[in-house]
Amino acid sequence: MTSPDNELPTSARDDGPALRRFVEDMARFTIAADQLADEEFRTAFAREQGLDPKEITEDDILAELDEERLYGETMAFWEMIRRARRLLARGSKL
């Protein structure tokens, strides 16, 4: 993830790169569908869980997330919410 954008831009034009970085960072987050599309992941996960690789769903993946992973994902998501709010606040000040 790129560094948060804490400083206010001097003009609306300066806000474009910050918005682009935000969107790029959001797009880097992975979702269960990404993991399901990865055949190596699907095969390994199925083997660990005793499931047929073709029958694994997003719910199966979500059910296996441990507390540490959920905590990390939550912290990352909250940071993205803070960044989004800062970007919105910037727009209202310009």
CSV table of C-alpha atoms in Angstrom, one decimal:
chain,number,residue,atom,x,y,z
A,1,MET,CA,0.0,0.0,0.0
A,2,THR,CA,1.3,3.5,-0.8
A,3,SER,CA,1.7,6.0,2.0
A,4,PRO,CA,-1.5,7.8,3.1
A,5,ASP,CA,-2.1,11.2,1.8
A,6,ASN,CA,-2.2,13.4,4.8
A,7,GLU,CA,-1.3,16.8,3.3
A,8,LEU,CA,-3.9,19.0,1.7
A,9,PRO,CA,-3.4,19.8,-2.0
A,10,THR,CA,-3.0,23.4,-3.1
A,11,SER,CA,-5.6,23.0,-5.9
A,12,ALA,CA,-8.2,20.5,-7.1
A,13,ARG,CA,-5.8,19.5,-9.8
A,14,ASP,CA,-3.3,18.2,-7.1
A,15,ASP,CA,-6.0,15.8,-5.7
A,16,GLY,CA,-6.0,13.6,-8.8
A,17,PRO,CA,-2.8,11.7,-8.0
A,18,ALA,CA,-4.0,11.1,-4.4
A,19,LEU,CA,-7.3,9.7,-5.7
A,20,ARG,CA,-5.5,7.5,-8.2
A,21,ARG,CA,-3.2,6.1,-5.5
A,22,PHE,CA,-6.2,5.4,-3.3
A,23,VAL,CA,-8.0,3.5,-6.0
A,24,GLU,CA,-4.9,1.6,-7.0
A,25,ASP,CA,-4.4,0.5,-3.4
A,26,MET,CA,-8.0,-0.5,-3.1
A,27,ALA,CA,-7.7,-2.6,-6.2
A,28,ARG,CA,-4.7,-4.4,-4.7
A,29,PHE,CA,-6.8,-6.0,-1.9
A,30,THR,CA,-7.5,-9.6,-2.7
A,31,ILE,CA,-10.9,-11.2,-2.3
A,32,ALA,CA,-12.0,-14.8,-2.1
A,33,ALA,CA,-12.8,-14.8,-5.8
A,34,ASP,CA,-9.2,-14.0,-6.5
A,35,GLN,CA,-8.1,-17.0,-4.5
A,36,LEU,CA,-10.7,-19.3,-6.1
A,37,ALA,CA,-9.3,-18.3,-9.5
A,38,ASP,CA,-5.8,-19.4,-8.5
A,39,GLU,CA,-5.6,-23.1,-9.2
A,40,GLU,CA,-2.6,-23.7,-6.9
A,41,PHE,CA,-4.5,-22.1,-4.0
A,42,ARG,CA,-7.7,-24.0,-4.8
A,43,THR,CA,-5.9,-27.3,-4.9
A,44,ALA,CA,-3.9,-26.7,-1.7
A,45,PHE,CA,-7.0,-25.4,0.1
A,46,ALA,CA,-9.1,-28.4,-1.0
A,47,ARG,CA,-6.4,-30.8,0.1
A,48,GLU,CA,-6.1,-29.1,3.6
A,49,GLN,CA,-9.9,-29.0,4.0
A,50,GLY,CA,-10.7,-32.4,2.5
A,51,LEU,CA,-12.9,-30.9,-0.2
A,52,ASP,CA,-13.2,-31.2,-3.9
A,53,PRO,CA,-11.4,-28.3,-5.5
A,54,LYS,CA,-14.3,-27.8,-7.9
A,55,GLU,CA,-16.8,-27.3,-5.1
A,56,ILE,CA,-14.9,-24.7,-3.0
A,57,THR,CA,-16.9,-21.5,-2.4
A,58,GLU,CA,-16.1,-18.1,-1.1
A,59,ASP,CA,-17.9,-19.1,2.1
A,60,ASP,CA,-15.4,-22.0,2.6
A,61,ILE,CA,-12.5,-19.6,2.4
A,62,LEU,CA,-14.1,-17.1,4.7
A,63,ALA,CA,-14.8,-19.8,7.3
A,64,GLU,CA,-11.1,-20.7,7.5
A,65,LEU,CA,-9.7,-17.2,8.1
A,66,ASP,CA,-8.0,-17.0,11.4
A,67,GLU,CA,-8.2,-14.1,13.9
A,68,GLU,CA,-4.8,-12.7,12.9
A,69,ARG,CA,-5.8,-12.5,9.3
A,70,LEU,CA,-9.2,-11.0,10.1
A,71,TYR,CA,-7.6,-8.4,12.4
A,72,GLY,CA,-5.0,-7.5,9.7
A,73,GLU,CA,-7.7,-7.2,7.0
A,74,THR,CA,-9.9,-5.1,9.3
A,75,MET,CA,-7.0,-2.7,10.1
A,76,ALA,CA,-6.1,-2.3,6.4
A,77,PHE,CA,-9.8,-1.7,5.6
A,78,TRP,CA,-10.1,0.9,8.3
A,79,GLU,CA,-7.0,2.7,7.0
A,80,MET,CA,-8.6,2.8,3.6
A,81,ILE,CA,-11.8,4.3,5.0
A,82,ARG,CA,-9.7,7.0,6.8
A,83,ARG,CA,-7.9,7.8,3.5
A,84,ALA,CA,-11.3,8.0,1.7
A,85,ARG,CA,-12.6,10.4,4.3
A,86,ARG,CA,-9.5,12.5,4.0
A,87,LEU,CA,-9.9,12.7,0.2
A,88,LEU,CA,-13.6,13.7,0.6
A,89,ALA,CA,-12.7,16.3,3.2
A,90,ARG,CA,-10.1,17.8,0.8
A,91,GLY,CA,-12.7,18.1,-1.9
A,92,SER,CA,-15.0,20.0,0.3
A,93,LYS,CA,-12.3,22.5,1.3
A,94,LEU,CA,-11.2,23.4,-2.2
